[in-house]
Amino acid sequence: MSLDTPAVNTNPLPVLETEQDIMARAKQASSRRKRNIWLLRLAIVVVWLGSWELTATYWIDPFFYSKPSNIWQRLVEWFSSGTDFGSIWYNIFTTVEEAVLGFVIGAIAGVVLGVILGRSEYFAQVLAPFIKAANALPRIVLAALFVIWFGLGLSSKVATVVVLVFFAVFFNAFTGAREVDRNLIDNARILGATRGQVLKSIVLPSATSWILSSLHVAFGFALIGAVVGEYTGAKAGMGFLISNAQGTFDTAGVYAGMLIITVVALLAEWGIGTLERRLLRWRPNVSSQAQGI
């Protein structure tokens, strides 16, 4: 009688991943996803510009629709030789100056009044119809009035920007101040916090995310306000260049001015987004998949 020898398991034991391996794989996947996103974006731009160039060359009249090659030539001309109304950098600075000044004034006024009315039910009800009526006024008409009142200089453009930015920030600040947890405020008052301390330590931090979200839209409105003001009447600025290009049937100049304004808006969006991430580090991170952009 022989004894059976137990079979020896020759399969290698599974290698367990370390935390560093998991993090490295996740980082590689994230980098690959970002690279694919940028490649897809680049492909969309190339296809769009290529189809526009071909269409304007063979099927439609470039006099009315221009084409990317003509727009590029106009940009090279502006940045190398300048415009008929001074350096392109001077015109860009003029528009940015108007937008930034109006943005700062309108944002501060919107935050202050929005938070105050958000915490005061009585004054909110008193001023509600006036604020709604002011918000309903057509901005282009106000821009024309500001040119009459303040002239063709900086003041009329800043006033137009302030009107556009104020309401974009005000309603978000108002909602953010209203959405603060009432129990948190009551607990702070029980512990002896004054109205000012509640406003500084609870209301403003809670409304910060609402306010910062509105700034993304508000700076776009600021550029729109500056351009509309210059379009109505000005001596310099990107809106003035676009208006002059339209008046001389320079379609490439119109597109070139729009492209420069778009680049400025994207740079401002990047700066505001960086500021938002630094000020809201305490907030739980949202996955890039959930953000979608």
PDB file of C-alpha atoms in Angstrom:
ATOM      1  CA  MET A   1       0.000   0.000   0.000  1.00  0.00           C
ATOM      2  CA  SER A   2       1.522   3.301  -1.063  1.00  0.00           C
ATOM      3  CA  LEU A   3       0.952   6.642   0.511  1.00  0.00           C
ATOM      4  CA  ASP A   4      -0.404   9.407  -1.764  1.00  0.00           C
ATOM      5  CA  THR A   5       1.874  12.412  -1.841  1.00  0.00           C
ATOM      6  CA  PRO A   6      -0.140  15.664  -1.785  1.00  0.00           C
ATOM      7  CA  ALA A   7       0.228  17.687  -4.950  1.00  0.00           C
ATOM      8  CA  VAL A   8       2.314  20.807  -4.637  1.00  0.00           C
ATOM      9  CA  ASN A   9       0.600  23.998  -5.839  1.00  0.00           C
ATOM     10  CA  THR A  10       2.936  25.534  -8.381  1.00  0.00           C
ATOM     11  CA  ASN A  11       0.714  28.574  -9.129  1.00  0.00           C
ATOM     12  CA  PRO A  12       2.406  31.798  -7.995  1.00  0.00           C
ATOM     13  CA  LEU A  13       0.728  33.726  -5.253  1.00  0.00           C
ATOM     14  CA  PRO A  14      -1.067  36.886  -6.445  1.00  0.00           C
ATOM     15  CA  VAL A  15       0.921  40.057  -5.948  1.00  0.00           C
ATOM     16  CA  LEU A  16      -1.055  42.595  -3.978  1.00  0.00           C
ATOM     17  CA  GLU A  17      -0.933  46.175  -5.232  1.00  0.00           C
ATOM     18  CA  THR A  18       0.416  48.777  -2.898  1.00  0.00           C
ATOM     19  CA  GLU A  19      -1.217  52.113  -2.326  1.00  0.00           C
ATOM     20  CA  GLN A  20       1.554  53.750  -4.383  1.00  0.00           C
ATOM     21  CA  ASP A  21       0.767  51.456  -7.337  1.00  0.00           C
ATOM     22  CA  ILE A  22      -2.927  52.295  -7.171  1.00  0.00           C
ATOM     23  CA  MET A  23      -2.210  56.026  -6.981  1.00  0.00           C
ATOM     24  CA  ALA A  24       0.265  55.808  -9.876  1.00  0.00           C
ATOM     25  CA  ARG A  25      -2.252  53.951 -12.049  1.00  0.00           C
ATOM     26  CA  ALA A  26      -4.963  56.487 -11.209  1.00  0.00           C
ATOM     27  CA  LYS A  27      -2.595  59.338 -12.053  1.00  0.00           C
ATOM     28  CA  GLN A  28      -1.715  57.750 -15.398  1.00  0.00           C
ATOM     29  CA  ALA A  29      -5.399  57.271 -16.207  1.00  0.00           C
ATOM     30  CA  SER A  30      -6.115  60.901 -15.330  1.00  0.00           C
ATOM     31  CA  SER A  31      -3.223  62.132 -17.477  1.00  0.00           C
ATOM     32  CA  ARG A  32      -4.335  59.955 -20.362  1.00  0.00           C
ATOM     33  CA  ARG A  33      -7.888  61.256 -20.080  1.00  0.00           C
ATOM     34  CA  LYS A  34      -6.723  64.899 -20.045  1.00  0.00           C
ATOM     35  CA  ARG A  35      -4.502  64.264 -23.067  1.00  0.00           C
ATOM     36  CA  ASN A  36      -7.380  62.693 -24.982  1.00  0.00           C
ATOM     37  CA  ILE A  37      -9.639  65.615 -24.101  1.00  0.00           C
ATOM     38  CA  TRP A  38      -7.119  68.141 -25.419  1.00  0.00           C
ATOM     39  CA  LEU A  39      -6.500  66.094 -28.567  1.00  0.00           C
ATOM     40  CA  LEU A  40     -10.244  65.940 -29.230  1.00  0.00           C
ATOM     41  CA  ARG A  41     -10.559  69.677 -28.682  1.00  0.00           C
ATOM     42  CA  LEU A  42      -7.686  70.296 -31.084  1.00  0.00           C
ATOM     43  CA  ALA A  43      -9.289  68.011 -33.663  1.00  0.00           C
ATOM     44  CA  ILE A  44     -12.588  69.912 -33.388  1.00  0.00           C
ATOM     45  CA  VAL A  45     -10.812  73.251 -33.925  1.00  0.00           C
ATOM     46  CA  VAL A  46      -8.816  71.918 -36.899  1.00  0.00           C
ATOM     47  CA  VAL A  47     -11.920  70.453 -38.568  1.00  0.00           C
ATOM     48  CA  TRP A  48     -13.916  73.614 -37.920  1.00  0.00           C
ATOM     49  CA  LEU A  49     -11.254  75.985 -39.289  1.00  0.00           C
ATOM     50  CA  GLY A  50     -10.434  73.693 -42.209  1.00  0.00           C
ATOM     51  CA  SER A  51     -14.073  73.368 -43.273  1.00  0.00           C
ATOM     52  CA  TRP A  52     -14.537  77.134 -42.911  1.00  0.00           C
ATOM     53  CA  GLU A  53     -11.460  77.807 -45.079  1.00  0.00           C
ATOM     54  CA  LEU A  54     -12.575  75.390 -47.787  1.00  0.00           C
ATOM     55  CA  THR A  55     -16.166  76.616 -47.764  1.00  0.00           C
ATOM     56  CA  ALA A  56     -15.127  80.276 -47.998  1.00  0.00           C
ATOM     57  CA  THR A  57     -12.698  79.430 -50.809  1.00  0.00           C
ATOM     58  CA  TYR A  58     -15.003  77.427 -53.080  1.00  0.00           C
ATOM     59  CA  TRP A  59     -18.669  77.912 -52.102  1.00  0.00           C
ATOM     60  CA  ILE A  60     -19.391  81.147 -50.214  1.00  0.00           C
ATOM     61  CA  ASP A  61     -18.237  84.731 -50.675  1.00  0.00           C
ATOM     62  CA  PRO A  62     -15.315  85.503 -48.275  1.00  0.00           C
ATOM     63  CA  PHE A  63     -16.183  89.200 -48.530  1.00  0.00           C
ATOM     64  CA  PHE A  64     -19.155  88.570 -46.252  1.00  0.00           C
ATOM     65  CA  TYR A  65     -17.938  85.583 -44.205  1.00  0.00           C
ATOM     66  CA  SER A  66     -14.146  86.005 -44.346  1.00  0.00           C
ATOM     67  CA  LYS A  67     -11.959  82.940 -43.759  1.00  0.00           C
ATOM     68  CA  PRO A  68      -9.340  81.864 -41.190  1.00  0.00           C
ATOM     69  CA  SER A  69      -6.368  82.764 -43.399  1.00  0.00           C
ATOM     70  CA  ASN A  70      -7.639  86.345 -43.817  1.00  0.00           C
ATOM     71  CA  ILE A  71      -8.315  86.647 -40.091  1.00  0.00           C
ATOM     72  CA  TRP A  72      -4.794  85.426 -39.336  1.00  0.00           C
ATOM     73  CA  GLN A  73      -3.358  88.008 -41.752  1.00  0.00           C
ATOM     74  CA  ARG A  74      -5.328  90.759 -40.039  1.00  0.00           C
ATOM     75  CA  LEU A  75      -4.051  89.656 -36.606  1.00  0.00           C
ATOM     76  CA  VAL A  76      -0.451  89.596 -37.859  1.00  0.00           C
ATOM     77  CA  GLU A  77      -0.942  93.075 -39.321  1.00  0.00           C
ATOM     78  CA  TRP A  78      -2.383  94.458 -36.089  1.00  0.00           C
ATOM     79  CA  PHE A  79       0.283  92.987 -33.831  1.00  0.00           C
ATOM     80  CA  SER A  80       3.203  93.824 -36.126  1.00  0.00           C
ATOM     81  CA  SER A  81       2.242  97.173 -37.661  1.00  0.00           C
ATOM     82  CA  GLY A  82      -0.563  98.353 -35.390  1.00  0.00           C
ATOM     83  CA  THR A  83      -4.032  99.561 -36.332  1.00  0.00           C
ATOM     84  CA  ASP A  84      -5.244 102.796 -37.873  1.00  0.00           C
ATOM     85  CA  PHE A  85      -6.090 103.953 -34.341  1.00  0.00           C
ATOM     86  CA  GLY A  86      -2.895 103.179 -32.480  1.00  0.00           C
ATOM     87  CA  SER A  87      -1.157 100.080 -31.182  1.00  0.00           C
ATOM     88  CA  ILE A  88      -3.267  96.957 -30.777  1.00  0.00           C
ATOM     89  CA  TRP A  89      -1.890  96.633 -27.256  1.00  0.00           C
ATOM     90  CA  TYR A  90      -3.183 100.108 -26.431  1.00  0.00           C
ATOM     91  CA  ASN A  91      -6.657  99.164 -27.644  1.00  0.00           C
ATOM     92  CA  ILE A  92      -6.594  95.876 -25.723  1.00  0.00           C
ATOM     93  CA  PHE A  93      -5.439  97.679 -22.569  1.00  0.00           C
ATOM     94  CA  THR A  94      -8.230 100.252 -22.963  1.00  0.00           C
ATOM     95  CA  THR A  95     -10.911  97.572 -23.101  1.00  0.00           C
ATOM     96  CA  VAL A  96      -9.379  95.542 -20.262  1.00  0.00           C
ATOM     97  CA  GLU A  97      -9.052  98.655 -18.095  1.00  0.00           C
ATOM     98  CA  GLU A  98     -12.720  99.516 -18.577  1.00  0.00           C
ATOM     99  CA  ALA A  99     -13.776  95.924 -17.917  1.00  0.00           C
ATOM    100  CA  VAL A 100     -11.636  95.490 -14.785  1.00  0.00           C
ATOM    101  CA  LEU A 101     -12.650  98.804 -13.197  1.00  0.00           C
ATOM    102  CA  GLY A 102     -16.332  98.187 -13.834  1.00  0.00           C
ATOM    103  CA  PHE A 103     -15.994  94.572 -12.728  1.00  0.00           C
ATOM    104  CA  VAL A 104     -14.435  95.509  -9.382  1.00  0.00           C
ATOM    105  CA  ILE A 105     -16.972  98.255  -8.652  1.00  0.00           C
ATOM    106  CA  GLY A 106     -19.966  96.190  -9.778  1.00  0.00           C
ATOM    107  CA  ALA A 107     -18.838  93.049  -7.947  1.00  0.00           C
ATOM    108  CA  ILE A 108     -18.222  94.866  -4.651  1.00  0.00           C
ATOM    109  CA  ALA A 109     -21.567  96.671  -4.869  1.00  0.00           C
ATOM    110  CA  GLY A 110     -23.362  93.442  -5.800  1.00  0.00           C
ATOM    111  CA  VAL A 111     -21.825  91.477  -2.923  1.00  0.00           C
ATOM    112  CA  VAL A 112     -22.464  94.162  -0.303  1.00  0.00           C
ATOM    113  CA  LEU A 113     -26.072  94.879  -1.278  1.00  0.00           C
ATOM    114  CA  GLY A 114     -26.817  91.221  -1.992  1.00  0.00           C
ATOM    115  CA  VAL A 115     -25.618  90.046   1.421  1.00  0.00           C
ATOM    116  CA  ILE A 116     -27.348  92.911   3.249  1.00  0.00           C
ATOM    117  CA  LEU A 117     -30.700  92.318   1.564  1.00  0.00           C
ATOM    118  CA  GLY A 118     -30.234  88.577   1.847  1.00  0.00           C
ATOM    119  CA  ARG A 119     -30.086  88.916   5.617  1.00  0.00           C
ATOM    120  CA  SER A 120     -32.814  91.575   5.878  1.00  0.00           C
ATOM    121  CA  GLU A 121     -36.242  90.317   4.866  1.00  0.00           C
ATOM    122  CA  TYR A 122     -37.863  93.698   5.487  1.00  0.00           C
ATOM    123  CA  PHE A 123     -35.584  95.792   3.247  1.00  0.00           C
ATOM    124  CA  ALA A 124     -35.554  93.021   0.626  1.00  0.00           C
ATOM    125  CA  GLN A 125     -39.327  93.293   0.287  1.00  0.00           C
ATOM    126  CA  VAL A 126     -39.168  97.099   0.172  1.00  0.00           C
ATOM    127  CA  LEU A 127     -36.510  97.256  -2.574  1.00  0.00           C
ATOM    128  CA  ALA A 128     -37.525  94.171  -4.580  1.00  0.00           C
ATOM    129  CA  PRO A 129     -39.696  95.952  -7.204  1.00  0.00           C
ATOM    130  CA  PHE A 130     -37.075  98.663  -7.759  1.00  0.00           C
ATOM    131  CA  ILE A 131     -34.275  96.122  -8.253  1.00  0.00           C
ATOM    132  CA  LYS A 132     -36.390  94.072 -10.659  1.00  0.00           C
ATOM    133  CA  ALA A 133     -37.322  97.192 -12.615  1.00  0.00           C
ATOM    134  CA  ALA A 134     -33.673  98.283 -12.853  1.00  0.00           C
ATOM    135  CA  ASN A 135     -32.653  94.808 -13.994  1.00  0.00           C
ATOM    136  CA  ALA A 136     -35.306  94.900 -16.719  1.00  0.00           C
ATOM    137  CA  LEU A 137     -33.887  98.036 -18.341  1.00  0.00           C
ATOM    138  CA  PRO A 138     -32.268  97.332 -21.735  1.00  0.00           C
ATOM    139  CA  ARG A 139     -28.493  97.624 -21.340  1.00  0.00           C
ATOM    140  CA  ILE A 140     -27.874  98.959 -24.838  1.00  0.00           C
ATOM    141  CA  VAL A 141     -30.136 101.931 -24.100  1.00  0.00           C
ATOM    142  CA  LEU A 142     -28.298 102.573 -20.837  1.00  0.00           C
ATOM    143  CA  ALA A 143     -24.979 102.468 -22.701  1.00  0.00           C
ATOM    144  CA  ALA A 144     -26.240 105.168 -25.065  1.00  0.00           C
ATOM    145  CA  LEU A 145     -27.422 107.279 -22.135  1.00  0.00           C
ATOM    146  CA  PHE A 146     -24.085 106.884 -20.351  1.00  0.00           C
ATOM    147  CA  VAL A 147     -22.280 108.164 -23.449  1.00  0.00           C
ATOM    148  CA  ILE A 148     -24.555 111.245 -23.393  1.00  0.00           C
ATOM    149  CA  TRP A 149     -24.068 111.769 -19.657  1.00  0.00           C
ATOM    150  CA  PHE A 150     -20.369 110.961 -19.250  1.00  0.00           C
ATOM    151  CA  GLY A 151     -18.932 111.432 -22.741  1.00  0.00           C
ATOM    152  CA  LEU A 152     -16.806 109.138 -24.896  1.00  0.00           C
ATOM    153  CA  GLY A 153     -14.135 108.556 -22.270  1.00  0.00           C
ATOM    154  CA  LEU A 154     -13.557 105.913 -19.611  1.00  0.00           C
ATOM    155  CA  SER A 155     -16.480 106.829 -17.339  1.00  0.00           C
ATOM    156  CA  SER A 156     -19.295 105.879 -19.722  1.00  0.00           C
ATOM    157  CA  LYS A 157     -17.769 102.444 -20.398  1.00  0.00           C
ATOM    158  CA  VAL A 158     -17.169 101.729 -16.725  1.00  0.00           C
ATOM    159  CA  ALA A 159     -20.769 102.695 -15.927  1.00  0.00           C
ATOM    160  CA  THR A 160     -22.048 100.236 -18.542  1.00  0.00           C
ATOM    161  CA  VAL A 161     -19.857  97.474 -17.143  1.00  0.00           C
ATOM    162  CA  VAL A 162     -20.973  98.190 -13.566  1.00  0.00           C
ATOM    163  CA  VAL A 163     -24.633  97.803 -14.512  1.00  0.00           C
ATOM    164  CA  LEU A 164     -24.020  94.439 -16.185  1.00  0.00           C
ATOM    165  CA  VAL A 165     -21.763  93.042 -13.450  1.00  0.00           C
ATOM    166  CA  PHE A 166     -23.815  94.269 -10.497  1.00  0.00           C
ATOM    167  CA  PHE A 167     -26.927  92.237 -11.185  1.00  0.00           C
ATOM    168  CA  ALA A 168     -24.972  89.094 -12.096  1.00  0.00           C
ATOM    169  CA  VAL A 169     -23.236  89.190  -8.706  1.00  0.00           C
ATOM    170  CA  PHE A 170     -26.109  90.625  -6.668  1.00  0.00           C
ATOM    171  CA  PHE A 171     -28.590  87.798  -7.233  1.00  0.00           C
ATOM    172  CA  ASN A 172     -26.019  85.118  -6.412  1.00  0.00           C
ATOM    173  CA  ALA A 173     -24.873  86.932  -3.260  1.00  0.00           C
ATOM    174  CA  PHE A 174     -28.502  87.430  -2.250  1.00  0.00           C
ATOM    175  CA  THR A 175     -29.290  83.736  -2.723  1.00  0.00           C
ATOM    176  CA  GLY A 176     -26.089  82.667  -0.974  1.00  0.00           C
ATOM    177  CA  ALA A 177     -26.896  84.801   2.067  1.00  0.00           C
ATOM    178  CA  ARG A 178     -30.440  83.386   2.151  1.00  0.00           C
ATOM    179  CA  GLU A 179     -29.234  79.765   1.938  1.00  0.00           C
ATOM    180  CA  VAL A 180     -27.143  79.886   5.136  1.00  0.00           C
ATOM    181  CA  ASP A 181     -28.156  77.217   7.653  1.00  0.00           C
ATOM    182  CA  ARG A 182     -30.500  78.904  10.124  1.00  0.00           C
ATOM    183  CA  ASN A 183     -29.606  76.478  12.911  1.00  0.00           C
ATOM    184  CA  LEU A 184     -25.949  77.424  12.587  1.00  0.00           C
ATOM    185  CA  ILE A 185     -26.798  81.099  12.975  1.00  0.00           C
ATOM    186  CA  ASP A 186     -29.080  80.413  15.959  1.00  0.00           C
ATOM    187  CA  ASN A 187     -26.361  78.392  17.699  1.00  0.00           C
ATOM    188  CA  ALA A 188     -23.864  81.200  17.155  1.00  0.00           C
ATOM    189  CA  ARG A 189     -26.286  83.760  18.592  1.00  0.00           C
ATOM    190  CA  ILE A 190     -26.906  81.534  21.621  1.00  0.00           C
ATOM    191  CA  LEU A 191     -23.154  81.414  22.208  1.00  0.00           C
ATOM    192  CA  GLY A 192     -23.077  85.220  22.252  1.00  0.00           C
ATOM    193  CA  ALA A 193     -22.015  86.083  18.695  1.00  0.00           C
ATOM    194  CA  THR A 194     -22.959  89.567  17.575  1.00  0.00           C
ATOM    195  CA  ARG A 195     -24.686  90.326  14.272  1.00  0.00           C
ATOM    196  CA  GLY A 196     -21.388  91.460  12.787  1.00  0.00           C
ATOM    197  CA  GLN A 197     -19.593  88.305  13.938  1.00  0.00           C
ATOM    198  CA  VAL A 198     -22.334  86.123  12.456  1.00  0.00           C
ATOM    199  CA  LEU A 199     -22.048  88.000   9.181  1.00  0.00           C
ATOM    200  CA  LYS A 200     -18.251  87.736   9.083  1.00  0.00           C
ATOM    201  CA  SER A 201     -17.794  84.189  10.375  1.00  0.00           C
ATOM    202  CA  ILE A 202     -20.863  82.373   9.024  1.00  0.00           C
ATOM    203  CA  VAL A 203     -22.789  84.242   6.334  1.00  0.00           C
ATOM    204  CA  LEU A 204     -19.908  85.419   4.148  1.00  0.00           C
ATOM    205  CA  PRO A 205     -17.991  82.086   4.162  1.00  0.00           C
ATOM    206  CA  SER A 206     -21.209  80.225   3.357  1.00  0.00           C
ATOM    207  CA  ALA A 207     -22.031  82.581   0.486  1.00  0.00           C
ATOM    208  CA  THR A 208     -18.483  82.541  -0.907  1.00  0.00           C
ATOM    209  CA  SER A 209     -19.089  79.660  -3.303  1.00  0.00           C
ATOM    210  CA  TRP A 210     -22.200  81.409  -4.676  1.00  0.00           C
ATOM    211  CA  ILE A 211     -20.318  84.677  -5.099  1.00  0.00           C
ATOM    212  CA  LEU A 212     -17.277  83.130  -6.767  1.00  0.00           C
ATOM    213  CA  SER A 213     -19.494  81.187  -9.150  1.00  0.00           C
ATOM    214  CA  SER A 214     -21.106  84.434 -10.254  1.00  0.00           C
ATOM    215  CA  LEU A 215     -17.712  86.039 -10.931  1.00  0.00           C
ATOM    216  CA  HIS A 216     -17.073  83.643 -13.816  1.00  0.00           C
ATOM    217  CA  VAL A 217     -20.156  84.947 -15.616  1.00  0.00           C
ATOM    218  CA  ALA A 218     -19.697  88.498 -14.371  1.00  0.00           C
ATOM    219  CA  PHE A 219     -16.305  89.060 -15.993  1.00  0.00           C
ATOM    220  CA  GLY A 220     -17.706  87.892 -19.307  1.00  0.00           C
ATOM    221  CA  PHE A 221     -20.446  90.472 -18.835  1.00  0.00           C
ATOM    222  CA  ALA A 222     -17.754  93.030 -17.984  1.00  0.00           C
ATOM    223  CA  LEU A 223     -16.042  92.512 -21.336  1.00  0.00           C
ATOM    224  CA  ILE A 224     -19.406  92.620 -23.095  1.00  0.00           C
ATOM    225  CA  GLY A 225     -20.232  95.888 -21.337  1.00  0.00           C
ATOM    226  CA  ALA A 226     -16.905  97.429 -22.300  1.00  0.00           C
ATOM    227  CA  VAL A 227     -17.289  96.389 -25.940  1.00  0.00           C
ATOM    228  CA  VAL A 228     -20.918  97.561 -26.099  1.00  0.00           C
ATOM    229  CA  GLY A 229     -19.927 100.901 -24.582  1.00  0.00           C
ATOM    230  CA  GLU A 230     -17.107 101.303 -27.106  1.00  0.00           C
ATOM    231  CA  TYR A 231     -19.400 100.215 -29.907  1.00  0.00           C
ATOM    232  CA  THR A 232     -21.862 102.939 -28.885  1.00  0.00           C
ATOM    233  CA  GLY A 233     -19.209 105.626 -28.875  1.00  0.00           C
ATOM    234  CA  ALA A 234     -15.489 105.659 -28.071  1.00  0.00           C
ATOM    235  CA  LYS A 235     -12.056 106.833 -29.183  1.00  0.00           C
ATOM    236  CA  ALA A 236     -10.200 103.526 -28.662  1.00  0.00           C
ATOM    237  CA  GLY A 237     -10.705  99.940 -27.567  1.00  0.00           C
ATOM    238  CA  MET A 238     -11.527  96.594 -29.132  1.00  0.00           C
ATOM    239  CA  GLY A 239     -15.209  97.481 -29.471  1.00  0.00           C
ATOM    240  CA  PHE A 240     -14.201 100.627 -31.344  1.00  0.00           C
ATOM    241  CA  LEU A 241     -11.964  98.582 -33.683  1.00  0.00           C
ATOM    242  CA  ILE A 242     -14.786  96.112 -34.334  1.00  0.00           C
ATOM    243  CA  SER A 243     -17.220  98.957 -35.019  1.00  0.00           C
ATOM    244  CA  ASN A 244     -14.772 100.570 -37.436  1.00  0.00           C
ATOM    245  CA  ALA A 245     -14.142  97.219 -39.168  1.00  0.00           C
ATOM    246  CA  GLN A 246     -17.882  96.755 -39.593  1.00  0.00           C
ATOM    247  CA  GLY A 247     -18.248 100.242 -41.021  1.00  0.00           C
ATOM    248  CA  THR A 248     -15.527  99.579 -43.614  1.00  0.00           C
ATOM    249  CA  PHE A 249     -16.827  96.065 -44.471  1.00  0.00           C
ATOM    250  CA  ASP A 250     -13.658  94.518 -43.032  1.00  0.00           C
ATOM    251  CA  THR A 251     -15.103  91.147 -42.002  1.00  0.00           C
ATOM    252  CA  ALA A 252     -11.679  89.772 -41.116  1.00  0.00           C
ATOM    253  CA  GLY A 253     -11.185  92.707 -38.742  1.00  0.00           C
ATOM    254  CA  VAL A 254     -14.491  91.979 -37.016  1.00  0.00           C
ATOM    255  CA  TYR A 255     -13.526  88.349 -36.453  1.00  0.00           C
ATOM    256  CA  ALA A 256     -10.001  89.312 -35.369  1.00  0.00           C
ATOM    257  CA  GLY A 257     -11.378  91.681 -32.721  1.00  0.00           C
ATOM    258  CA  MET A 258     -13.795  89.032 -31.489  1.00  0.00           C
ATOM    259  CA  LEU A 259     -10.951  86.495 -31.258  1.00  0.00           C
ATOM    260  CA  ILE A 260      -8.791  88.835 -29.176  1.00  0.00           C
ATOM    261  CA  ILE A 261     -11.674  89.499 -26.780  1.00  0.00           C
ATOM    262  CA  THR A 262     -12.272  85.746 -26.495  1.00  0.00           C
ATOM    263  CA  VAL A 263      -8.631  85.131 -25.571  1.00  0.00           C
ATOM    264  CA  VAL A 264      -8.791  87.865 -22.907  1.00  0.00           C
ATOM    265  CA  ALA A 265     -11.975  86.312 -21.491  1.00  0.00           C
ATOM    266  CA  LEU A 266     -10.365  82.851 -21.350  1.00  0.00           C
ATOM    267  CA  LEU A 267      -7.322  84.232 -19.517  1.00  0.00           C
ATOM    268  CA  ALA A 268      -9.600  85.996 -17.029  1.00  0.00           C
ATOM    269  CA  GLU A 269     -11.616  82.798 -16.569  1.00  0.00           C
ATOM    270  CA  TRP A 270      -8.414  80.904 -15.796  1.00  0.00           C
ATOM    271  CA  GLY A 271      -7.389  83.532 -13.223  1.00  0.00           C
ATOM    272  CA  ILE A 272     -10.788  83.534 -11.515  1.00  0.00           C
ATOM    273  CA  GLY A 273     -10.822  79.722 -11.474  1.00  0.00           C
ATOM    274  CA  THR A 274      -7.381  79.669  -9.819  1.00  0.00           C
ATOM    275  CA  LEU A 275      -8.561  82.173  -7.201  1.00  0.00           C
ATOM    276  CA  GLU A 276     -11.704  80.126  -6.581  1.00  0.00           C
ATOM    277  CA  ARG A 277      -9.723  76.919  -5.985  1.00  0.00           C
ATOM    278  CA  ARG A 278      -7.454  78.664  -3.488  1.00  0.00           C
ATOM    279  CA  LEU A 279     -10.287  80.288  -1.555  1.00  0.00           C
ATOM    280  CA  LEU A 280     -12.380  77.095  -1.471  1.00  0.00           C
ATOM    281  CA  ARG A 281      -9.712  74.593  -0.428  1.00  0.00           C
ATOM    282  CA  TRP A 282     -11.866  73.704   2.577  1.00  0.00           C
ATOM    283  CA  ARG A 283     -14.643  72.447   0.308  1.00  0.00           C
ATOM    284  CA  PRO A 284     -14.648  68.716  -0.538  1.00  0.00           C
ATOM    285  CA  ASN A 285     -13.131  68.036  -3.936  1.00  0.00           C
ATOM    286  CA  VAL A 286     -15.473  67.281  -6.812  1.00  0.00           C
ATOM    287  CA  SER A 287     -14.238  64.639  -9.207  1.00  0.00           C
ATOM    288  CA  SER A 288     -13.333  65.757 -12.684  1.00  0.00           C
ATOM    289  CA  GLN A 289     -15.843  63.285 -14.060  1.00  0.00           C
ATOM    290  CA  ALA A 290     -18.639  64.981 -12.162  1.00  0.00           C
ATOM    291  CA  GLN A 291     -17.509  68.442 -13.263  1.00  0.00           C
ATOM    292  CA  GLY A 292     -17.576  67.478 -16.923  1.00  0.00           C
ATOM    293  CA  ILE A 293     -15.294  70.364 -17.991  1.00  0.00           C
TER     294      ILE A 293
END
